[in-house]
Coordinates of C-alpha atoms in Angstrom, one line a residue:
M1 CA 135.1 159.3 117.0
I2 CA 136.7 163.0 116.5
Q3 CA 136.1 161.2 112.9
N4 CA 132.9 161.7 113.1
L5 CA 132.8 164.9 115.1
L6 CA 134.6 166.3 112.0
N7 CA 131.6 164.7 109.7
L8 CA 128.2 166.5 111.6
P9 CA 127.5 170.4 110.3
H10 CA 130.1 173.8 111.6
D11 CA 127.2 175.1 113.2
V12 CA 126.1 172.3 115.6
L13 CA 129.9 171.8 116.3
A14 CA 129.7 175.4 117.5
H15 CA 126.9 174.6 119.4
I16 CA 128.6 171.6 120.8
F17 CA 131.7 173.3 121.7
Q18 CA 129.6 176.2 123.8
C19 CA 128.5 173.3 126.4
I20 CA 132.4 173.1 126.9
S21 CA 134.5 173.5 129.5
V22 CA 138.1 175.5 129.1
P23 CA 139.8 172.3 129.7
G24 CA 137.8 170.4 127.8
L25 CA 138.5 172.8 124.9
C26 CA 142.1 172.1 125.5
A27 CA 141.7 168.4 125.6
L28 CA 140.0 168.7 122.1
C29 CA 142.8 170.5 120.3
C30 CA 145.2 167.8 121.4
T31 CA 143.3 165.2 119.7
C32 CA 144.0 166.2 115.3
R33 CA 144.4 169.1 113.8
G34 CA 140.9 169.7 112.3
M35 CA 139.1 169.9 115.4
R36 CA 141.8 172.4 116.3
D37 CA 141.6 174.7 113.5
L38 CA 137.4 174.5 114.2
I39 CA 138.1 175.5 117.6
S40 CA 140.6 178.1 117.0
E41 CA 137.8 179.5 114.5
F42 CA 134.3 179.1 116.8
G43 CA 135.8 177.3 120.3
W44 CA 137.4 180.3 121.8
S45 CA 135.6 183.9 119.6
D46 CA 132.2 182.0 120.9
Y47 CA 133.1 181.4 124.4
L48 CA 134.1 184.9 124.6
R49 CA 130.8 186.0 124.0
D50 CA 130.0 184.5 126.2
H51 CA 131.6 185.2 128.8
P52 CA 132.5 188.9 128.7
Q53 CA 134.1 190.2 131.1
D54 CA 133.9 194.3 132.3
T55 CA 137.8 195.8 132.3
F56 CA 138.5 198.9 132.1
S57 CA 143.1 198.4 132.9
L58 CA 142.8 195.1 130.3
A59 CA 141.3 196.9 127.5
K60 CA 144.6 198.0 125.7
S61 CA 146.0 194.4 126.2
R62 CA 143.5 192.4 125.1
K63 CA 143.0 194.7 121.7
T64 CA 146.0 193.1 121.1
W65 CA 146.3 189.5 122.9
D66 CA 144.1 186.4 120.3
A67 CA 141.2 184.7 121.4
P68 CA 143.2 181.3 122.9
T69 CA 145.5 184.2 124.8
T70 CA 142.5 185.7 126.3
V71 CA 140.5 182.7 127.5
R72 CA 143.2 181.6 129.2
Y73 CA 143.5 184.5 131.4
D74 CA 140.2 185.2 131.7
Y75 CA 140.2 181.3 132.7
L76 CA 142.6 181.9 135.0
T77 CA 141.5 184.6 136.6
D78 CA 138.3 182.6 137.8
R79 CA 139.8 180.0 139.4
A80 CA 142.3 182.1 141.5
W81 CA 138.2 183.9 142.2
D82 CA 137.1 180.8 143.2
A83 CA 140.1 180.1 145.5
G84 CA 140.6 183.2 146.5
Q85 CA 144.2 183.9 145.0
F86 CA 145.2 187.1 144.5
V87 CA 148.2 190.0 145.0
A88 CA 147.8 192.5 147.7
R89 CA 149.8 196.0 146.7
P90 CA 149.1 199.3 147.5
L91 CA 149.6 201.8 144.2
T92 CA 151.2 204.7 146.0
A93 CA 153.5 205.3 148.7
Q94 CA 151.9 206.3 152.3
W95 CA 150.3 209.8 152.1
R96 CA 152.3 212.1 154.8
T97 CA 148.8 212.4 156.7
K98 CA 145.4 210.7 157.4
L99 CA 143.3 212.0 154.1
Q100 CA 139.7 211.6 152.7
P101 CA 140.7 210.0 148.7
V102 CA 138.3 209.3 146.0
L103 CA 139.1 207.9 142.7
A104 CA 137.6 206.8 138.9
I105 CA 138.7 204.4 136.8
N106 CA 137.8 204.2 133.0
G107 CA 139.3 202.5 129.9
S108 CA 142.0 205.3 129.4
R109 CA 143.8 205.5 133.2
L110 CA 143.2 205.7 136.6
L111 CA 142.8 208.6 138.4
V112 CA 143.2 208.8 142.9
A113 CA 142.5 212.5 144.0
A114 CA 143.3 213.1 147.4
A115 CA 143.6 216.4 148.8
N116 CA 144.3 219.0 146.2
S117 CA 146.1 216.6 144.2
I118 CA 145.0 214.5 141.3
H119 CA 147.0 211.1 140.5
A120 CA 146.9 209.8 137.1
Y121 CA 147.6 205.6 136.7
G122 CA 147.9 204.2 132.2
F123 CA 147.9 201.4 131.3
G124 CA 149.9 199.1 128.9
S125 CA 149.0 197.5 125.9
S126 CA 151.6 195.3 125.4
S127 CA 150.5 193.3 129.0
P128 CA 148.4 194.4 131.5
R129 CA 151.0 197.0 133.4
I130 CA 149.8 199.7 135.6
Y131 CA 151.7 202.6 135.8
H132 CA 152.2 206.3 137.4
E133 CA 151.3 208.4 134.3
A134 CA 152.0 212.4 136.7
S135 CA 150.5 213.9 139.0
W136 CA 149.2 218.0 139.5
A137 CA 148.1 219.9 142.1
L138 CA 144.1 222.2 141.6
S139 CA 145.1 224.3 143.4
E140 CA 148.1 226.1 145.1
R141 CA 147.1 227.0 148.3
F142 CA 146.8 223.4 150.5
S143 CA 143.2 223.3 152.6
S144 CA 140.5 221.6 153.5
V145 CA 139.2 224.1 151.4
T146 CA 140.6 222.8 148.1
D147 CA 140.3 220.0 148.8
I148 CA 138.6 216.9 146.3
T149 CA 135.5 215.6 147.3
S150 CA 134.5 213.8 144.5
L151 CA 135.3 212.3 140.9
A152 CA 133.5 211.2 137.3
C153 CA 134.3 210.0 134.4
T154 CA 132.8 211.5 131.4
P155 CA 131.8 209.4 127.6
D156 CA 135.1 211.9 126.5
P157 CA 137.6 209.1 127.4
D158 CA 140.1 211.8 128.5
T159 CA 137.9 214.3 130.4
Y160 CA 137.0 214.1 134.2
I161 CA 134.9 216.0 136.2
V162 CA 135.9 216.7 139.7
G163 CA 133.4 218.3 142.7
M164 CA 135.8 220.1 145.3
W165 CA 134.9 221.1 148.9
D166 CA 134.6 224.7 148.2
G167 CA 130.7 223.7 146.2
S168 CA 132.7 224.2 142.5
I169 CA 132.9 221.8 140.2
K170 CA 135.2 221.8 137.6
R171 CA 136.4 220.0 133.9
I172 CA 139.4 218.7 133.6
E173 CA 141.0 217.0 130.6
I174 CA 143.9 215.0 130.6
R175 CA 146.0 214.5 127.6
D176 CA 149.1 212.9 125.8
E177 CA 151.7 215.4 124.8
Q178 CA 154.4 214.0 121.8
D179 CA 157.7 216.3 121.5
E180 CA 158.3 216.7 117.8
G181 CA 161.0 215.5 116.1
T182 CA 160.8 212.7 118.5
P183 CA 159.6 208.8 118.0
S184 CA 155.9 208.4 118.3
S185 CA 157.2 205.9 121.5
R186 CA 158.2 209.0 123.0
Q187 CA 155.9 211.2 124.7
R188 CA 156.2 214.0 127.2
Q189 CA 154.3 213.7 130.7
P190 CA 150.1 214.3 129.7
S191 CA 149.2 218.3 130.4
L192 CA 146.0 219.0 132.6
R193 CA 143.7 221.6 131.7
S194 CA 140.7 222.9 134.1
T195 CA 137.9 225.0 134.0
T196 CA 135.3 225.7 136.5
V197 CA 131.9 225.1 135.4
Y198 CA 129.8 225.5 138.2
Q199 CA 129.9 227.4 141.1
S200 CA 127.3 226.3 145.1
P201 CA 126.1 229.7 145.4
N202 CA 126.3 228.1 149.7
N203 CA 129.8 226.8 148.7
D204 CA 127.9 223.7 149.7
I205 CA 130.6 220.3 149.7
V206 CA 130.3 218.5 146.5
E207 CA 129.9 215.0 148.3
S208 CA 128.6 213.1 145.2
L209 CA 128.8 213.4 141.4
S210 CA 127.8 210.5 138.7
C211 CA 127.8 210.8 134.8
E212 CA 125.9 208.8 132.4
D213 CA 125.7 209.9 128.7
D214 CA 125.8 213.4 128.8
L215 CA 124.1 214.2 131.7
L216 CA 125.9 214.7 135.5
L217 CA 124.1 214.1 138.7
S218 CA 126.0 216.8 141.0
L219 CA 124.8 215.8 144.9
S220 CA 126.0 218.4 147.9
A221 CA 126.1 217.7 151.5
T222 CA 123.4 219.4 152.1
G223 CA 120.8 217.5 149.9
R224 CA 120.6 219.8 147.0
A225 CA 120.9 217.3 144.3
T226 CA 120.9 219.1 140.3
L227 CA 120.9 217.4 136.9
R228 CA 122.7 219.0 134.7
S229 CA 123.9 218.4 130.3
L230 CA 127.4 218.4 129.8
H231 CA 127.2 219.9 126.9
D232 CA 125.9 223.0 128.6
P233 CA 128.2 224.6 130.8
N234 CA 125.6 227.7 131.3
D235 CA 122.4 225.3 131.9
S236 CA 121.0 225.8 135.4
G237 CA 119.4 222.4 135.5
S238 CA 116.8 221.3 137.5
S239 CA 117.4 220.9 140.8
L240 CA 115.5 219.1 144.0
D241 CA 116.3 219.5 148.2
L242 CA 116.6 215.8 149.9
D243 CA 116.4 218.1 152.8
A244 CA 119.1 216.2 154.9
R245 CA 122.7 214.8 155.1
S246 CA 123.3 213.2 151.6
W247 CA 126.4 210.8 150.6
T248 CA 126.3 209.4 147.6
S249 CA 123.9 209.7 144.4
Y250 CA 123.8 207.3 141.3
L251 CA 122.4 208.1 137.7
C252 CA 120.8 205.6 135.8
T253 CA 119.5 206.4 131.8
T254 CA 119.5 203.1 130.6
A255 CA 116.0 201.5 132.7
S256 CA 113.0 201.8 130.9
S257 CA 112.4 204.7 132.9
P258 CA 115.6 206.6 133.7
F259 CA 116.2 207.1 137.2
A260 CA 118.6 209.1 140.0
A261 CA 119.1 206.9 143.8
F262 CA 120.4 209.5 146.5
G263 CA 121.6 207.7 149.9
T264 CA 121.2 209.8 153.3
A265 CA 121.3 209.7 156.6
S266 CA 117.4 210.0 157.7
K267 CA 114.0 208.4 158.2
A268 CA 114.3 207.4 154.4
P269 CA 118.0 207.1 153.8
L270 CA 117.9 205.7 150.1
V271 CA 114.8 207.1 148.1
L272 CA 114.4 207.2 144.1
H273 CA 113.3 209.4 142.0
R274 CA 112.5 208.7 138.2
L275 CA 113.6 211.2 135.9
R276 CA 111.0 213.0 133.4
Q277 CA 111.9 214.5 130.0
D278 CA 109.8 217.4 129.7
G279 CA 112.0 219.7 131.2
S280 CA 109.8 220.8 134.4
F281 CA 108.9 218.8 137.3
S282 CA 105.5 217.0 136.2
E283 CA 102.3 217.6 138.2
E284 CA 101.3 214.3 136.8
S285 CA 100.1 211.2 140.2
P286 CA 103.0 210.0 141.4
L287 CA 103.9 207.0 141.1
S288 CA 102.3 203.7 142.2
G289 CA 103.7 200.7 141.1
P290 CA 106.9 199.4 140.3
T291 CA 106.3 199.1 136.5
P292 CA 104.3 201.5 135.5
S293 CA 103.5 202.0 131.5
P294 CA 106.5 203.9 129.4
D295 CA 103.0 205.5 128.1
S296 CA 103.3 207.5 131.6
T297 CA 106.1 207.9 132.8
L298 CA 107.9 209.0 129.9
D299 CA 107.0 212.0 127.5
P300 CA 108.9 212.4 124.2
P301 CA 111.9 213.4 125.0
P302 CA 112.7 217.3 123.7
T303 CA 114.6 218.7 126.3
T304 CA 117.5 217.0 129.2
P305 CA 115.8 215.0 131.5
T306 CA 114.7 216.5 134.7
L307 CA 114.6 215.4 138.2
D308 CA 110.6 214.5 139.3
P309 CA 109.9 214.8 143.1
T310 CA 106.8 213.2 142.8
R311 CA 107.7 209.9 142.0
A312 CA 109.8 208.5 144.2
I313 CA 110.6 205.3 146.0
T314 CA 112.4 204.9 148.6
L315 CA 114.4 201.6 149.2
S316 CA 113.5 200.1 152.6
Q317 CA 116.6 198.2 154.7
H318 CA 113.5 196.0 156.5
I319 CA 113.5 192.6 154.2
H320 CA 109.5 191.0 155.3
S321 CA 107.9 195.1 156.6
T322 CA 108.5 198.5 156.8
P323 CA 107.3 199.8 160.2
D324 CA 104.3 202.4 160.2
V325 CA 107.2 204.8 161.7
P326 CA 110.4 204.0 160.5
S327 CA 113.9 204.6 162.3
S328 CA 117.0 207.3 161.3
S329 CA 119.3 205.1 158.9
A330 CA 122.3 206.2 156.6
C331 CA 122.9 204.8 152.9
Y332 CA 126.3 205.4 152.0
A333 CA 127.1 203.9 148.8
I334 CA 125.3 202.6 145.4
A335 CA 125.8 200.7 142.6
R336 CA 124.5 198.9 140.0
A337 CA 124.4 194.8 140.0
P338 CA 126.9 192.5 138.5
P339 CA 126.6 191.9 135.8
A340 CA 126.5 188.3 135.8
A341 CA 124.0 188.1 138.7
P342 CA 121.4 185.2 139.0
W343 CA 118.9 188.1 138.1
G344 CA 119.9 189.4 135.4
A345 CA 122.2 192.4 134.1
S346 CA 119.0 194.8 134.5
P347 CA 119.4 198.6 134.9
E348 CA 116.8 198.1 138.1
L349 CA 118.5 195.8 139.6
L350 CA 121.3 198.6 142.7
V351 CA 123.2 197.0 145.3
A352 CA 123.7 199.1 148.6
G353 CA 125.7 199.8 151.6
W354 CA 124.0 200.6 154.3
Y355 CA 125.4 202.2 158.3
D356 CA 124.3 198.7 159.9
G357 CA 127.1 197.0 158.2
R358 CA 124.6 195.3 156.0
V359 CA 125.0 195.5 151.2
R360 CA 121.1 195.0 150.2
M361 CA 120.1 194.1 146.4
Y362 CA 116.8 195.2 145.0
D363 CA 114.8 194.7 142.2
L364 CA 112.8 197.5 141.1
R365 CA 110.9 195.1 138.6
V366 CA 109.2 192.8 141.4
A367 CA 106.0 193.9 142.4
S368 CA 105.3 191.9 145.0
R369 CA 108.3 193.8 147.5
Y370 CA 106.7 197.2 147.2
H371 CA 104.4 198.3 150.3
Y372 CA 102.5 200.6 150.9
R373 CA 101.4 202.5 154.1
G374 CA 97.8 202.6 154.1
A375 CA 96.1 204.3 151.3
D376 CA 99.1 206.3 150.9
D377 CA 100.1 205.9 147.4
S378 CA 101.9 208.0 146.8
A379 CA 105.5 207.1 148.3
P380 CA 105.3 203.5 147.8
F381 CA 108.2 201.6 149.2
L382 CA 110.7 198.4 148.3
R383 CA 112.0 196.0 150.5
P384 CA 115.4 194.3 149.1
M385 CA 115.9 190.7 147.6
L386 CA 119.2 189.9 149.1
A387 CA 120.8 191.3 152.2
M388 CA 124.7 190.6 152.9
S389 CA 127.0 190.5 155.8
D390 CA 130.6 189.8 157.0
P391 CA 129.5 188.2 160.7
W392 CA 133.0 189.3 162.4
L393 CA 131.9 193.1 161.5
Y394 CA 130.2 195.3 162.9
E395 CA 131.2 198.7 160.8
P396 CA 128.9 200.3 158.3
I397 CA 129.8 199.9 154.4
Y398 CA 130.4 203.1 153.0
S399 CA 131.6 201.6 149.4
V400 CA 130.1 199.5 146.8
A401 CA 131.5 198.1 143.6
C402 CA 130.1 194.9 141.1
G403 CA 132.1 192.8 138.0
G404 CA 135.0 190.4 139.9
G405 CA 135.6 187.1 138.5
A406 CA 132.6 185.8 136.1
G407 CA 131.2 189.3 136.5
A408 CA 128.9 188.1 139.4
H409 CA 130.6 189.5 142.6
I410 CA 130.1 192.5 144.9
A411 CA 132.7 194.0 147.3
A412 CA 132.2 196.7 149.9
G413 CA 134.3 198.6 151.4
S414 CA 134.1 198.7 155.7
A415 CA 134.2 202.0 158.3
R416 CA 136.8 201.0 159.8
H417 CA 139.7 198.5 159.7
G418 CA 140.8 198.4 156.0
V419 CA 138.3 195.7 155.6
V420 CA 137.1 194.9 152.1
C421 CA 134.0 192.5 151.9
L422 CA 133.5 190.6 148.7
W423 CA 131.0 188.1 148.1
D424 CA 129.8 185.9 144.7
M425 CA 126.3 186.5 143.9
R426 CA 126.3 182.4 142.3
Y427 CA 126.4 181.0 145.1
A428 CA 123.8 182.7 147.6
H429 CA 121.8 180.7 150.0
R430 CA 118.6 181.2 152.2
R431 CA 119.5 180.7 156.0
H432 CA 118.1 177.3 157.1
E433 CA 117.9 179.2 161.0
E434 CA 116.1 181.8 159.3
D435 CA 113.7 179.6 156.8
A436 CA 112.3 177.7 159.9
I437 CA 111.1 180.9 161.1
V438 CA 109.7 183.2 158.4
G439 CA 109.8 180.3 155.2
A440 CA 110.8 181.9 151.9
A441 CA 109.9 185.3 153.4
V442 CA 113.8 185.7 154.3
P443 CA 116.0 186.9 150.7
P444 CA 118.8 184.9 150.4
T445 CA 122.6 185.6 151.5
A446 CA 125.7 184.8 149.4
R447 CA 129.2 183.0 150.0
G448 CA 131.6 185.9 150.8
M449 CA 135.0 186.2 152.4
S450 CA 137.0 189.6 153.3
V451 CA 140.6 190.8 153.5
H452 CA 142.4 193.8 154.6
A453 CA 143.4 196.7 152.4
P454 CA 147.5 196.3 152.2
G455 CA 149.3 197.8 155.2
N456 CA 146.8 196.8 157.2
D457 CA 145.6 200.4 157.7
P458 CA 142.7 201.6 160.6
S459 CA 140.7 203.4 158.1
P460 CA 137.5 202.9 155.9
V461 CA 137.5 201.7 152.6
F462 CA 136.4 205.2 151.2
Q463 CA 135.7 204.4 147.8
L464 CA 135.9 201.5 145.6
A465 CA 136.1 200.3 141.9
L466 CA 135.8 196.7 140.7
E467 CA 136.1 194.6 137.1
S468 CA 137.2 191.9 136.1
S469 CA 140.8 190.8 137.6
R470 CA 141.2 194.0 139.3
L471 CA 139.9 195.7 142.7
Y472 CA 141.1 199.4 143.3
G473 CA 140.0 201.0 146.4
V474 CA 141.9 203.7 148.3
T475 CA 142.4 204.2 152.6
D476 CA 143.4 207.6 154.2
R477 CA 147.0 206.5 153.9
R478 CA 147.1 204.9 149.9
A479 CA 145.4 203.4 147.2
F480 CA 145.4 200.0 146.6
V481 CA 144.4 196.4 143.9
L482 CA 143.9 193.5 145.0
D483 CA 144.5 191.7 141.3
W484 CA 143.2 188.1 140.7
G485 CA 144.5 187.3 136.9
P486 CA 147.6 185.5 136.7
N487 CA 151.1 185.9 135.9
A488 CA 151.7 189.2 138.1
T489 CA 155.2 190.6 138.6
E490 CA 157.1 193.3 140.0
D491 CA 156.7 194.9 136.7
T492 CA 152.8 195.0 137.1
Y493 CA 152.5 197.5 139.2
P494 CA 154.4 200.8 140.1
P495 CA 157.0 200.5 142.3
I496 CA 157.1 202.1 145.9
P497 CA 159.3 202.4 149.1
A498 CA 159.8 198.6 151.1
R499 CA 160.4 200.7 154.1
N500 CA 158.2 202.5 156.8
Q501 CA 155.2 201.2 155.2
G502 CA 153.6 199.2 157.4
L503 CA 154.2 196.7 154.8
K504 CA 154.7 192.6 155.4
R505 CA 155.5 190.1 153.2
K506 CA 155.2 186.5 154.1
K507 CA 157.6 185.1 154.5
G508 CA 160.0 182.3 152.5
H509 CA 157.2 184.4 150.0
R510 CA 158.7 185.7 146.9
G511 CA 156.7 187.8 144.3
P512 CA 154.6 191.5 143.6
G513 CA 152.2 190.6 146.4
F514 CA 152.0 191.5 150.3
Y515 CA 150.6 190.1 153.2
V516 CA 147.2 190.5 154.1
T517 CA 144.5 189.0 156.5
K518 CA 141.7 187.6 154.8
Y519 CA 138.8 185.2 156.1
V520 CA 136.0 183.9 155.1
H521 CA 132.5 184.3 156.1
D522 CA 131.5 180.7 157.7
R523 CA 133.5 181.8 161.2
H524 CA 135.8 178.8 161.0
G525 CA 139.0 181.3 161.3
S526 CA 141.0 183.6 159.1
S527 CA 144.1 183.4 157.2
G528 CA 146.8 185.3 155.5

């Protein structure tokens, strides 16, 4: 049988390998040397191409691994996600007082900002290790006015944008420095250089920052949104007033019609504005549908895009129809949908966390989910296509992130108890009790579980970052990581003091992780 397979053309064998699971490929490798060589040449590389992983902290390690090692890591990670098995561990010691930290991650490092300090964590190259790189204070004054309120990564892996409580926006550069006359492996602590690129005239709190390509979108707490070029600090940018208490922003330039989305506390909590390319606000007719033709939406791109106040879409929290007099609510978090969601990896799929404790997914491409009030087509409402919630939790959702195992998970941080909710989009299903009432109009929900952050802090989870095998988050007491990757040890993570941290280990447990409470969303109880 094996000899018959080996006689097939290599391109046919490559297609066959794509249909075989990882255990099946491993079994074939054990049959003969010829089959092992073919799988080494085609099977593993094709598997990695068909199952891309979105990961920052493993990028350096994956460059040093061969294809079988990388496939093994990814396969065991996905199995751990399916089994709900992970290592839960703080990244930092408890802060002295309750703070409202933020984080940002790219291929160079993880940044955690708490009060006016920035803590940098680097990633190992030979193994998937996380280590404390350095810490800096951006100000010698210790008061709420100097607190960091938002962070964003730029296309330069060593340059970041920082938003402050006093309304200033700073550009920081973190560079590695090597001692002269010493081996390249010995480096001094990285240096940080900070410059103020913008100061709000009203000292409005910079609530949110979002970067994509060479554009920076900033949002103040009072609802002032500004789009600027990263390459021109003197650019006054394009501004828009949302006239509401604002919480979060999201910038997307890769969609067919680039847009910016904003989360506020108002009667229209989640609003999307299209971007234009002509350097001024548009006077054309407003958006009248979900997928306008490119010719009517985008002009030739001579200058930096601007926010267009006449092209607004309100993303509704109502599944079936939008009431004529909507009630006030709030949207606190926005993210792009998981790359391996069943509906595709389109940038026009959005995920949002709401005050009512639900996470909703929206598809900007689906015309049937748009709703218009009477003859007014200037501000359409878009109904969600997916709604998720923890049946045991009734708190607002403060943060969302997407990725995880197989690139198909959504993570949401709650406003209390340090709870992180996780849903797998591959198992979306309709709720049978509602199907009998409203039929196919009900959007599906997804299989989920929830986990308390290490230390069980009675705190919001202010921000999350999710990649293939790791989830990073921050509470008011510490930063933490949940790690689904295999072979984690104490050396994988930064050392932390063992005492007086509110941390517990399971009786008889040996390993780097700490005990956390977790439970599935089917009302059948919890487990540790």
